[in-house]
């Protein structure tokens, strides 16, 4: 199957972009010794998602390339590092999203959704974890977007981090499209990434304008 490498490439590249975003955020936190303006719930969501991915990736075609193993190892280390720094520097922030976007709500909700909406016909399968990963990642960025909505100005490196995360999801949407055209339909998972992209579309417009014209990024509705 000559098309297989392209699917794997698109999938892994999307996560490598997210890994790059995580490295940028690690640098920011290390430099400023603060997580002010960052959502702890977002980082825990991504940690839960990558742990789930460590389980189900072993049952997919991703095991056919060492490139995927390298990406998964690096992504797991980055997510673990960010979660640790959020715990260590938790005292430097007092701002959190609304309760229904906190990870203690979204994680169980995503697991329930994954149980009912996952690829395949079996009630219990590894596909539940695949769906959980995609749903948790889609929900994971919402607390960060909420915080930025309620800040006067989004700090530069934080704005780039979120922008790269959205780009990573857009690349994965291309992956789902490619899979669809070769006959492998994962519409539930495609829909999750579409929702993620639509919810962050207004932010991406402001971010791209900032990259083009410079200046501050004001995302708050009250400004």
PDB file of N, CA and C in Angstrom, residues 78-180:
ATOM      1  N   UNK A  78       7.106  15.740  26.969  1.00  0.00           N
ATOM      2  CA  UNK A  78       6.747  17.162  26.998  1.00  0.00           C
ATOM      3  C   UNK A  78       5.470  17.398  27.801  1.00  0.00           C
ATOM      4  N   UNK A  79       4.461  16.568  27.585  1.00  0.00           N
ATOM      5  CA  UNK A  79       3.203  16.719  28.324  1.00  0.00           C
ATOM      6  C   UNK A  79       3.412  16.458  29.812  1.00  0.00           C
ATOM      7  N   UNK A  80       4.230  15.452  30.112  1.00  0.00           N
ATOM      8  CA  UNK A  80       4.535  15.166  31.506  1.00  0.00           C
ATOM      9  C   UNK A  80       5.285  16.320  32.156  1.00  0.00           C
ATOM     10  N   UNK A  81       6.235  16.895  31.423  1.00  0.00           N
ATOM     11  CA  UNK A  81       6.996  18.031  31.935  1.00  0.00           C
ATOM     12  C   UNK A  81       6.116  19.244  32.188  1.00  0.00           C
ATOM     13  N   UNK A  82       5.190  19.525  31.274  1.00  0.00           N
ATOM     14  CA  UNK A  82       4.287  20.663  31.442  1.00  0.00           C
ATOM     15  C   UNK A  82       3.347  20.456  32.631  1.00  0.00           C
ATOM     16  N   UNK A  83       2.844  19.230  32.779  1.00  0.00           N
ATOM     17  CA  UNK A  83       1.957  18.951  33.908  1.00  0.00           C
ATOM     18  C   UNK A  83       2.714  19.098  35.231  1.00  0.00           C
ATOM     19  N   UNK A  84       3.959  18.646  35.260  1.00  0.00           N
ATOM     20  CA  UNK A  84       4.770  18.771  36.476  1.00  0.00           C
ATOM     21  C   UNK A  84       5.013  20.238  36.823  1.00  0.00           C
ATOM     22  N   UNK A  85       5.343  21.044  35.808  1.00  0.00           N
ATOM     23  CA  UNK A  85       5.587  22.464  36.057  1.00  0.00           C
ATOM     24  C   UNK A  85       4.312  23.177  36.510  1.00  0.00           C
ATOM     25  N   UNK A  86       3.180  22.770  35.962  1.00  0.00           N
ATOM     26  CA  UNK A  86       1.912  23.355  36.405  1.00  0.00           C
ATOM     27  C   UNK A  86       1.655  23.027  37.868  1.00  0.00           C
ATOM     28  N   UNK A  87       1.978  21.819  38.272  1.00  0.00           N
ATOM     29  CA  UNK A  87       1.817  21.436  39.676  1.00  0.00           C
ATOM     30  C   UNK A  87       2.809  22.201  40.556  1.00  0.00           C
ATOM     31  N   UNK A  88       4.054  22.289  40.100  1.00  0.00           N
ATOM     32  CA  UNK A  88       5.095  22.944  40.881  1.00  0.00           C
ATOM     33  C   UNK A  88       4.840  24.444  41.027  1.00  0.00           C
ATOM     34  N   UNK A  89       4.297  25.068  39.988  1.00  0.00           N
ATOM     35  CA  UNK A  89       4.094  26.523  39.987  1.00  0.00           C
ATOM     36  C   UNK A  89       2.619  26.899  40.095  1.00  0.00           C
ATOM     37  N   UNK A  90       1.830  26.010  40.631  1.00  0.00           N
ATOM     38  CA  UNK A  90       0.388  26.235  40.730  1.00  0.00           C
ATOM     39  C   UNK A  90       0.066  27.511  41.507  1.00  0.00           C
ATOM     40  N   UNK A  91       0.941  27.850  42.451  1.00  0.00           N
ATOM     41  CA  UNK A  91       0.712  29.024  43.292  1.00  0.00           C
ATOM     42  C   UNK A  91       0.854  30.342  42.523  1.00  0.00           C
ATOM     43  N   UNK A  92       1.376  30.285  41.301  1.00  0.00           N
ATOM     44  CA  UNK A  92       1.603  31.527  40.542  1.00  0.00           C
ATOM     45  C   UNK A  92       0.380  31.954  39.737  1.00  0.00           C
ATOM     46  N   UNK A  93      -0.697  31.204  39.822  1.00  0.00           N
ATOM     47  CA  UNK A  93      -1.916  31.584  39.115  1.00  0.00           C
ATOM     48  C   UNK A  93      -3.124  31.349  39.997  1.00  0.00           C
ATOM     49  N   UNK A  94      -4.122  32.145  39.803  1.00  0.00           N
ATOM     50  CA  UNK A  94      -5.384  31.966  40.527  1.00  0.00           C
ATOM     51  C   UNK A  94      -6.565  31.934  39.569  1.00  0.00           C
ATOM     52  N   UNK A  95      -6.256  32.013  38.287  1.00  0.00           N
ATOM     53  CA  UNK A  95      -7.306  32.065  37.274  1.00  0.00           C
ATOM     54  C   UNK A  95      -7.535  30.692  36.656  1.00  0.00           C
ATOM     55  N   UNK A  96      -8.797  30.285  36.608  1.00  0.00           N
ATOM     56  CA  UNK A  96      -9.170  29.016  35.999  1.00  0.00           C
ATOM     57  C   UNK A  96     -10.450  29.217  35.190  1.00  0.00           C
ATOM     58  N   UNK A  97     -10.738  28.259  34.348  1.00  0.00           N
ATOM     59  CA  UNK A  97     -11.936  28.370  33.522  1.00  0.00           C
ATOM     60  C   UNK A  97     -13.179  28.043  34.347  1.00  0.00           C
ATOM     61  N   UNK A  98     -14.329  28.190  33.724  1.00  0.00           N
ATOM     62  CA  UNK A  98     -15.586  27.864  34.394  1.00  0.00           C
ATOM     63  C   UNK A  98     -15.627  26.370  34.714  1.00  0.00           C
ATOM     64  N   UNK A  99     -16.386  25.966  35.749  1.00  0.00           N
ATOM     65  CA  UNK A  99     -16.378  24.562  36.200  1.00  0.00           C
ATOM     66  C   UNK A  99     -16.654  23.531  35.118  1.00  0.00           C
ATOM     67  N   UNK A 100     -17.576  23.820  34.195  1.00  0.00           N
ATOM     68  CA  UNK A 100     -17.919  22.787  33.207  1.00  0.00           C
ATOM     69  C   UNK A 100     -16.827  22.563  32.160  1.00  0.00           C
ATOM     70  N   UNK A 101     -15.792  23.416  32.149  1.00  0.00           N
ATOM     71  CA  UNK A 101     -14.653  23.197  31.250  1.00  0.00           C
ATOM     72  C   UNK A 101     -13.435  22.638  31.977  1.00  0.00           C
ATOM     73  N   UNK A 102     -13.552  22.460  33.304  1.00  0.00           N
ATOM     74  CA  UNK A 102     -12.428  21.915  34.064  1.00  0.00           C
ATOM     75  C   UNK A 102     -12.243  20.440  33.719  1.00  0.00           C
ATOM     76  N   UNK A 103     -11.028  19.964  33.860  1.00  0.00           N
ATOM     77  CA  UNK A 103     -10.709  18.610  33.406  1.00  0.00           C
ATOM     78  C   UNK A 103     -11.467  17.539  34.189  1.00  0.00           C
ATOM     79  N   UNK A 104     -11.823  17.813  35.438  1.00  0.00           N
ATOM     80  CA  UNK A 104     -12.577  16.817  36.203  1.00  0.00           C
ATOM     81  C   UNK A 104     -14.003  16.651  35.684  1.00  0.00           C
ATOM     82  N   UNK A 105     -14.437  17.560  34.805  1.00  0.00           N
ATOM     83  CA  UNK A 105     -15.724  17.417  34.134  1.00  0.00           C
ATOM     84  C   UNK A 105     -15.538  16.876  32.721  1.00  0.00           C
ATOM     85  N   UNK A 106     -14.581  17.443  31.993  1.00  0.00           N
ATOM     86  CA  UNK A 106     -14.423  17.055  30.583  1.00  0.00           C
ATOM     87  C   UNK A 106     -13.878  15.645  30.414  1.00  0.00           C
ATOM     88  N   UNK A 107     -12.993  15.208  31.314  1.00  0.00           N
ATOM     89  CA  UNK A 107     -12.416  13.864  31.161  1.00  0.00           C
ATOM     90  C   UNK A 107     -13.481  12.768  31.254  1.00  0.00           C
ATOM     91  N   UNK A 108     -14.329  12.760  32.295  1.00  0.00           N
ATOM     92  CA  UNK A 108     -15.409  11.749  32.315  1.00  0.00           C
ATOM     93  C   UNK A 108     -16.376  11.902  31.151  1.00  0.00           C
ATOM     94  N   UNK A 109     -16.680  13.156  30.784  1.00  0.00           N
ATOM     95  CA  UNK A 109     -17.609  13.378  29.674  1.00  0.00           C
ATOM     96  C   UNK A 109     -17.052  12.818  28.371  1.00  0.00           C
ATOM     97  N   UNK A 110     -15.766  13.041  28.126  1.00  0.00           N
ATOM     98  CA  UNK A 110     -15.136  12.537  26.899  1.00  0.00           C
ATOM     99  C   UNK A 110     -15.085  11.018  26.896  1.00  0.00           C
ATOM    100  N   UNK A 111     -14.896  10.425  28.068  1.00  0.00           N
ATOM    101  CA  UNK A 111     -14.868   8.963  28.150  1.00  0.00           C
ATOM    102  C   UNK A 111     -16.234   8.374  27.829  1.00  0.00           C
ATOM    103  N   UNK A 112     -17.289   9.007  28.319  1.00  0.00           N
ATOM    104  CA  UNK A 112     -18.648   8.550  28.012  1.00  0.00           C
ATOM    105  C   UNK A 112     -18.931   8.703  26.521  1.00  0.00           C
ATOM    106  N   UNK A 113     -18.562   9.859  25.966  1.00  0.00           N
ATOM    107  CA  UNK A 113     -18.747  10.063  24.529  1.00  0.00           C
ATOM    108  C   UNK A 113     -17.990   9.026  23.715  1.00  0.00           C
ATOM    109  N   UNK A 114     -16.762   8.727  24.149  1.00  0.00           N
ATOM    110  CA  UNK A 114     -15.934   7.751  23.438  1.00  0.00           C
ATOM    111  C   UNK A 114     -16.558   6.356  23.477  1.00  0.00           C
ATOM    112  N   UNK A 115     -17.231   6.040  24.572  1.00  0.00           N
ATOM    113  CA  UNK A 115     -17.870   4.720  24.693  1.00  0.00           C
ATOM    114  C   UNK A 115     -18.988   4.562  23.671  1.00  0.00           C
ATOM    115  N   UNK A 116     -19.735   5.646  23.435  1.00  0.00           N
ATOM    116  CA  UNK A 116     -20.876   5.574  22.521  1.00  0.00           C
ATOM    117  C   UNK A 116     -20.521   5.931  21.074  1.00  0.00           C
ATOM    118  N   UNK A 117     -19.484   6.735  20.896  1.00  0.00           N
ATOM    119  CA  UNK A 117     -19.122   7.185  19.547  1.00  0.00           C
ATOM    120  C   UNK A 117     -17.664   6.847  19.264  1.00  0.00           C
ATOM    121  N   UNK A 118     -17.436   5.645  18.774  1.00  0.00           N
ATOM    122  CA  UNK A 118     -16.088   5.218  18.406  1.00  0.00           C
ATOM    123  C   UNK A 118     -16.155   4.349  17.155  1.00  0.00           C
ATOM    124  N   UNK A 119     -15.066   4.305  16.393  1.00  0.00           N
ATOM    125  CA  UNK A 119     -15.053   3.493  15.173  1.00  0.00           C
ATOM    126  C   UNK A 119     -15.267   2.018  15.492  1.00  0.00           C
ATOM    127  N   UNK A 120     -15.857   1.302  14.560  1.00  0.00           N
ATOM    128  CA  UNK A 120     -16.074  -0.130  14.741  1.00  0.00           C
ATOM    129  C   UNK A 120     -17.447  -0.430  15.322  1.00  0.00           C
ATOM    130  N   UNK A 121     -17.778  -1.716  15.360  1.00  0.00           N
ATOM    131  CA  UNK A 121     -19.094  -2.153  15.827  1.00  0.00           C
ATOM    132  C   UNK A 121     -19.070  -2.757  17.219  1.00  0.00           C
ATOM    133  N   UNK A 122     -17.876  -3.035  17.750  1.00  0.00           N
ATOM    134  CA  UNK A 122     -17.787  -3.636  19.075  1.00  0.00           C
ATOM    135  C   UNK A 122     -18.008  -2.588  20.159  1.00  0.00           C
ATOM    136  N   UNK A 123     -18.745  -2.995  21.207  1.00  0.00           N
ATOM    137  CA  UNK A 123     -18.984  -2.081  22.312  1.00  0.00           C
ATOM    138  C   UNK A 123     -17.701  -1.791  23.088  1.00  0.00           C
ATOM    139  N   UNK A 124     -16.903  -2.835  23.293  1.00  0.00           N
ATOM    140  CA  UNK A 124     -15.654  -2.676  24.023  1.00  0.00           C
ATOM    141  C   UNK A 124     -14.487  -2.999  23.099  1.00  0.00           C
ATOM    142  N   UNK A 125     -13.688  -2.011  22.817  1.00  0.00           N
ATOM    143  CA  UNK A 125     -12.520  -2.210  21.968  1.00  0.00           C
ATOM    144  C   UNK A 125     -11.515  -1.096  22.230  1.00  0.00           C
ATOM    145  N   UNK A 126     -10.319  -1.245  21.666  1.00  0.00           N
ATOM    146  CA  UNK A 126      -9.286  -0.228  21.813  1.00  0.00           C
ATOM    147  C   UNK A 126      -9.701   1.087  21.145  1.00  0.00           C
ATOM    148  N   UNK A 127     -10.665   1.005  20.234  1.00  0.00           N
ATOM    149  CA  UNK A 127     -11.133   2.208  19.547  1.00  0.00           C
ATOM    150  C   UNK A 127     -11.759   3.224  20.509  1.00  0.00           C
ATOM    151  N   UNK A 128     -12.224   2.745  21.662  1.00  0.00           N
ATOM    152  CA  UNK A 128     -12.768   3.668  22.661  1.00  0.00           C
ATOM    153  C   UNK A 128     -11.681   4.628  23.127  1.00  0.00           C
ATOM    154  N   UNK A 129     -10.476   4.105  23.325  1.00  0.00           N
ATOM    155  CA  UNK A 129      -9.368   4.965  23.748  1.00  0.00           C
ATOM    156  C   UNK A 129      -8.945   5.914  22.635  1.00  0.00           C
ATOM    157  N   UNK A 130      -9.032   5.453  21.393  1.00  0.00           N
ATOM    158  CA  UNK A 130      -8.729   6.340  20.259  1.00  0.00           C
ATOM    159  C   UNK A 130      -9.684   7.530  20.278  1.00  0.00           C
ATOM    160  N   UNK A 131     -10.971   7.237  20.411  1.00  0.00           N
ATOM    161  CA  UNK A 131     -11.966   8.316  20.452  1.00  0.00           C
ATOM    162  C   UNK A 131     -11.760   9.203  21.667  1.00  0.00           C
ATOM    163  N   UNK A 132     -11.453   8.589  22.810  1.00  0.00           N
ATOM    164  CA  UNK A 132     -11.244   9.392  24.017  1.00  0.00           C
ATOM    165  C   UNK A 132     -10.104  10.392  23.807  1.00  0.00           C
ATOM    166  N   UNK A 133      -9.027   9.948  23.185  1.00  0.00           N
ATOM    167  CA  UNK A 133      -7.891  10.840  22.928  1.00  0.00           C
ATOM    168  C   UNK A 133      -8.321  12.034  22.098  1.00  0.00           C
ATOM    169  N   UNK A 134      -9.039  11.769  21.015  1.00  0.00           N
ATOM    170  CA  UNK A 134      -9.450  12.854  20.114  1.00  0.00           C
ATOM    171  C   UNK A 134     -10.432  13.803  20.798  1.00  0.00           C
ATOM    172  N   UNK A 135     -11.388  13.253  21.544  1.00  0.00           N
ATOM    173  CA  UNK A 135     -12.364  14.093  22.228  1.00  0.00           C
ATOM    174  C   UNK A 135     -11.699  14.912  23.331  1.00  0.00           C
ATOM    175  N   UNK A 136     -10.786  14.291  24.073  1.00  0.00           N
ATOM    176  CA  UNK A 136     -10.124  15.006  25.164  1.00  0.00           C
ATOM    177  C   UNK A 136      -9.238  16.123  24.630  1.00  0.00           C
ATOM    178  N   UNK A 137      -8.579  15.880  23.512  1.00  0.00           N
ATOM    179  CA  UNK A 137      -7.764  16.930  22.895  1.00  0.00           C
ATOM    180  C   UNK A 137      -8.636  18.068  22.379  1.00  0.00           C
ATOM    181  N   UNK A 138      -9.794  17.718  21.812  1.00  0.00           N
ATOM    182  CA  UNK A 138     -10.693  18.749  21.297  1.00  0.00           C
ATOM    183  C   UNK A 138     -11.213  19.624  22.437  1.00  0.00           C
ATOM    184  N   UNK A 139     -11.554  18.986  23.562  1.00  0.00           N
ATOM    185  CA  UNK A 139     -12.053  19.740  24.719  1.00  0.00           C
ATOM    186  C   UNK A 139     -10.925  20.429  25.473  1.00  0.00           C
ATOM    187  N   UNK A 140      -9.725  19.902  25.337  1.00  0.00           N
ATOM    188  CA  UNK A 140      -8.609  20.372  26.151  1.00  0.00           C
ATOM    189  C   UNK A 140      -8.228  21.820  25.939  1.00  0.00           C
ATOM    190  N   UNK A 141      -8.392  22.327  24.726  1.00  0.00           N
ATOM    191  CA  UNK A 141      -7.978  23.702  24.451  1.00  0.00           C
ATOM    192  C   UNK A 141      -9.001  24.727  24.942  1.00  0.00           C
ATOM    193  N   UNK A 142     -10.230  24.308  25.182  1.00  0.00           N
ATOM    194  CA  UNK A 142     -11.286  25.251  25.551  1.00  0.00           C
ATOM    195  C   UNK A 142     -10.997  26.023  26.838  1.00  0.00           C
ATOM    196  N   UNK A 143     -10.464  25.381  27.898  1.00  0.00           N
ATOM    197  CA  UNK A 143     -10.138  26.172  29.097  1.00  0.00           C
ATOM    198  C   UNK A 143      -9.101  27.262  28.822  1.00  0.00           C
ATOM    199  N   UNK A 144      -8.126  26.970  27.951  1.00  0.00           N
ATOM    200  CA  UNK A 144      -7.117  27.979  27.614  1.00  0.00           C
ATOM    201  C   UNK A 144      -7.743  29.130  26.828  1.00  0.00           C
ATOM    202  N   UNK A 145      -8.613  28.822  25.894  1.00  0.00           N
ATOM    203  CA  UNK A 145      -9.304  29.862  25.142  1.00  0.00           C
ATOM    204  C   UNK A 145     -10.175  30.705  26.070  1.00  0.00           C
ATOM    205  N   UNK A 146     -10.807  30.057  27.046  1.00  0.00           N
ATOM    206  CA  UNK A 146     -11.644  30.785  28.001  1.00  0.00           C
ATOM    207  C   UNK A 146     -10.803  31.783  28.802  1.00  0.00           C
ATOM    208  N   UNK A 147      -9.650  31.323  29.289  1.00  0.00           N
ATOM    209  CA  UNK A 147      -8.788  32.217  30.057  1.00  0.00           C
ATOM    210  C   UNK A 147      -8.348  33.410  29.217  1.00  0.00           C
ATOM    211  N   UNK A 148      -7.973  33.150  27.976  1.00  0.00           N
ATOM    212  CA  UNK A 148      -7.505  34.238  27.123  1.00  0.00           C
ATOM    213  C   UNK A 148      -8.626  35.219  26.804  1.00  0.00           C
ATOM    214  N   UNK A 149      -9.857  34.722  26.759  1.00  0.00           N
ATOM    215  CA  UNK A 149     -11.004  35.592  26.543  1.00  0.00           C
ATOM    216  C   UNK A 149     -11.175  36.595  27.685  1.00  0.00           C
ATOM    217  N   UNK A 150     -10.666  36.222  28.871  1.00  0.00           N
ATOM    218  CA  UNK A 150     -10.862  37.046  30.048  1.00  0.00           C
ATOM    219  C   UNK A 150      -9.565  37.725  30.500  1.00  0.00           C
ATOM    220  N   UNK A 151      -8.617  37.830  29.587  1.00  0.00           N
ATOM    221  CA  UNK A 151      -7.380  38.561  29.852  1.00  0.00           C
ATOM    222  C   UNK A 151      -7.340  39.788  28.943  1.00  0.00           C
ATOM    223  N   UNK A 152      -6.709  40.850  29.430  1.00  0.00           N
ATOM    224  CA  UNK A 152      -6.639  42.068  28.613  1.00  0.00           C
ATOM    225  C   UNK A 152      -5.805  41.840  27.352  1.00  0.00           C
ATOM    226  N   UNK A 153      -4.696  41.133  27.504  1.00  0.00           N
ATOM    227  CA  UNK A 153      -3.792  40.902  26.376  1.00  0.00           C
ATOM    228  C   UNK A 153      -3.166  39.515  26.504  1.00  0.00           C
ATOM    229  N   UNK A 154      -3.051  38.808  25.393  1.00  0.00           N
ATOM    230  CA  UNK A 154      -2.447  37.476  25.390  1.00  0.00           C
ATOM    231  C   UNK A 154      -0.945  37.615  25.191  1.00  0.00           C
ATOM    232  N   UNK A 155      -0.175  37.042  26.112  1.00  0.00           N
ATOM    233  CA  UNK A 155       1.288  37.096  26.039  1.00  0.00           C
ATOM    234  C   UNK A 155       1.768  36.407  24.757  1.00  0.00           C
ATOM    235  N   UNK A 156       2.872  36.891  24.189  1.00  0.00           N
ATOM    236  CA  UNK A 156       3.312  36.474  22.851  1.00  0.00           C
ATOM    237  C   UNK A 156       3.530  34.973  22.729  1.00  0.00           C
ATOM    238  N   UNK A 157       4.318  34.388  23.642  1.00  0.00           N
ATOM    239  CA  UNK A 157       4.616  32.961  23.518  1.00  0.00           C
ATOM    240  C   UNK A 157       3.387  32.103  23.754  1.00  0.00           C
ATOM    241  N   UNK A 158       2.490  32.558  24.636  1.00  0.00           N
ATOM    242  CA  UNK A 158       1.230  31.837  24.837  1.00  0.00           C
ATOM    243  C   UNK A 158       0.393  31.879  23.569  1.00  0.00           C
ATOM    244  N   UNK A 159       0.373  33.021  22.900  1.00  0.00           N
ATOM    245  CA  UNK A 159      -0.401  33.140  21.661  1.00  0.00           C
ATOM    246  C   UNK A 159       0.154  32.211  20.585  1.00  0.00           C
ATOM    247  N   UNK A 160       1.482  32.097  20.498  1.00  0.00           N
ATOM    248  CA  UNK A 160       2.088  31.200  19.514  1.00  0.00           C
ATOM    249  C   UNK A 160       1.805  29.732  19.854  1.00  0.00           C
ATOM    250  N   UNK A 161       1.824  29.429  21.144  1.00  0.00           N
ATOM    251  CA  UNK A 161       1.526  28.056  21.589  1.00  0.00           C
ATOM    252  C   UNK A 161       0.137  27.636  21.122  1.00  0.00           C
ATOM    253  N   UNK A 162      -0.845  28.467  21.394  1.00  0.00           N
ATOM    254  CA  UNK A 162      -2.220  28.129  21.017  1.00  0.00           C
ATOM    255  C   UNK A 162      -2.362  28.077  19.491  1.00  0.00           C
ATOM    256  N   UNK A 163      -1.731  29.005  18.794  1.00  0.00           N
ATOM    257  CA  UNK A 163      -1.783  28.996  17.343  1.00  0.00           C
ATOM    258  C   UNK A 163      -1.232  27.705  16.751  1.00  0.00           C
ATOM    259  N   UNK A 164      -0.117  27.227  17.289  1.00  0.00           N
ATOM    260  CA  UNK A 164       0.475  25.982  16.805  1.00  0.00           C
ATOM    261  C   UNK A 164      -0.405  24.776  17.115  1.00  0.00           C
ATOM    262  N   UNK A 165      -1.066  24.791  18.264  1.00  0.00           N
ATOM    263  CA  UNK A 165      -1.978  23.699  18.607  1.00  0.00           C
ATOM    264  C   UNK A 165      -3.108  23.605  17.580  1.00  0.00           C
ATOM    265  N   UNK A 166      -3.655  24.748  17.214  1.00  0.00           N
ATOM    266  CA  UNK A 166      -4.746  24.756  16.233  1.00  0.00           C
ATOM    267  C   UNK A 166      -4.244  24.289  14.864  1.00  0.00           C
ATOM    268  N   UNK A 167      -3.034  24.691  14.492  1.00  0.00           N
ATOM    269  CA  UNK A 167      -2.449  24.224  13.235  1.00  0.00           C
ATOM    270  C   UNK A 167      -2.275  22.709  13.253  1.00  0.00           C
ATOM    271  N   UNK A 168      -1.852  22.180  14.395  1.00  0.00           N
ATOM    272  CA  UNK A 168      -1.681  20.723  14.528  1.00  0.00           C
ATOM    273  C   UNK A 168      -2.998  19.999  14.280  1.00  0.00           C
ATOM    274  N   UNK A 169      -4.093  20.561  14.793  1.00  0.00           N
ATOM    275  CA  UNK A 169      -5.400  19.931  14.583  1.00  0.00           C
ATOM    276  C   UNK A 169      -5.835  20.060  13.120  1.00  0.00           C
ATOM    277  N   UNK A 170      -5.478  21.155  12.490  1.00  0.00           N
ATOM    278  CA  UNK A 170      -5.830  21.320  11.078  1.00  0.00           C
ATOM    279  C   UNK A 170      -5.112  20.269  10.227  1.00  0.00           C
ATOM    280  N   UNK A 171      -3.857  20.003  10.558  1.00  0.00           N
ATOM    281  CA  UNK A 171      -3.106  18.960   9.837  1.00  0.00           C
ATOM    282  C   UNK A 171      -3.780  17.614  10.027  1.00  0.00           C
ATOM    283  N   UNK A 172      -4.285  17.368  11.246  1.00  0.00           N
ATOM    284  CA  UNK A 172      -4.943  16.081  11.469  1.00  0.00           C
ATOM    285  C   UNK A 172      -6.270  16.013  10.721  1.00  0.00           C
ATOM    286  N   UNK A 173      -6.915  17.137  10.504  1.00  0.00           N
ATOM    287  CA  UNK A 173      -8.122  17.126   9.680  1.00  0.00           C
ATOM    288  C   UNK A 173      -7.790  16.688   8.258  1.00  0.00           C
ATOM    289  N   UNK A 174      -6.643  17.104   7.753  1.00  0.00           N
ATOM    290  CA  UNK A 174      -6.193  16.640   6.434  1.00  0.00           C
ATOM    291  C   UNK A 174      -5.970  15.137   6.461  1.00  0.00           C
ATOM    292  N   UNK A 175      -5.423  14.650   7.592  1.00  0.00           N
ATOM    293  CA  UNK A 175      -5.223  13.207   7.768  1.00  0.00           C
ATOM    294  C   UNK A 175      -6.548  12.463   7.696  1.00  0.00           C
ATOM    295  N   UNK A 176      -7.572  12.960   8.419  1.00  0.00           N
ATOM    296  CA  UNK A 176      -8.872  12.284   8.388  1.00  0.00           C
ATOM    297  C   UNK A 176      -9.455  12.314   6.985  1.00  0.00           C
ATOM    298  N   UNK A 177      -9.266  13.426   6.282  1.00  0.00           N
ATOM    299  CA  UNK A 177      -9.753  13.516   4.910  1.00  0.00           C
ATOM    300  C   UNK A 177      -9.087  12.499   4.005  1.00  0.00           C
ATOM    301  N   UNK A 178      -7.774  12.351   4.168  1.00  0.00           N
ATOM    302  CA  UNK A 178      -7.027  11.370   3.382  1.00  0.00           C
ATOM    303  C   UNK A 178      -7.527   9.956   3.673  1.00  0.00           C
ATOM    304  N   UNK A 179      -7.765   9.676   4.958  1.00  0.00           N
ATOM    305  CA  UNK A 179      -8.266   8.358   5.336  1.00  0.00           C
ATOM    306  C   UNK A 179      -9.639   8.106   4.722  1.00  0.00           C
ATOM    307  N   UNK A 180     -10.469   9.134   4.695  1.00  0.00           N
ATOM    308  CA  UNK A 180     -11.814   8.980   4.135  1.00  0.00           C
ATOM    309  C   UNK A 180     -11.753   8.602   2.662  1.00  0.00           C
TER     310      UNK A 180
END
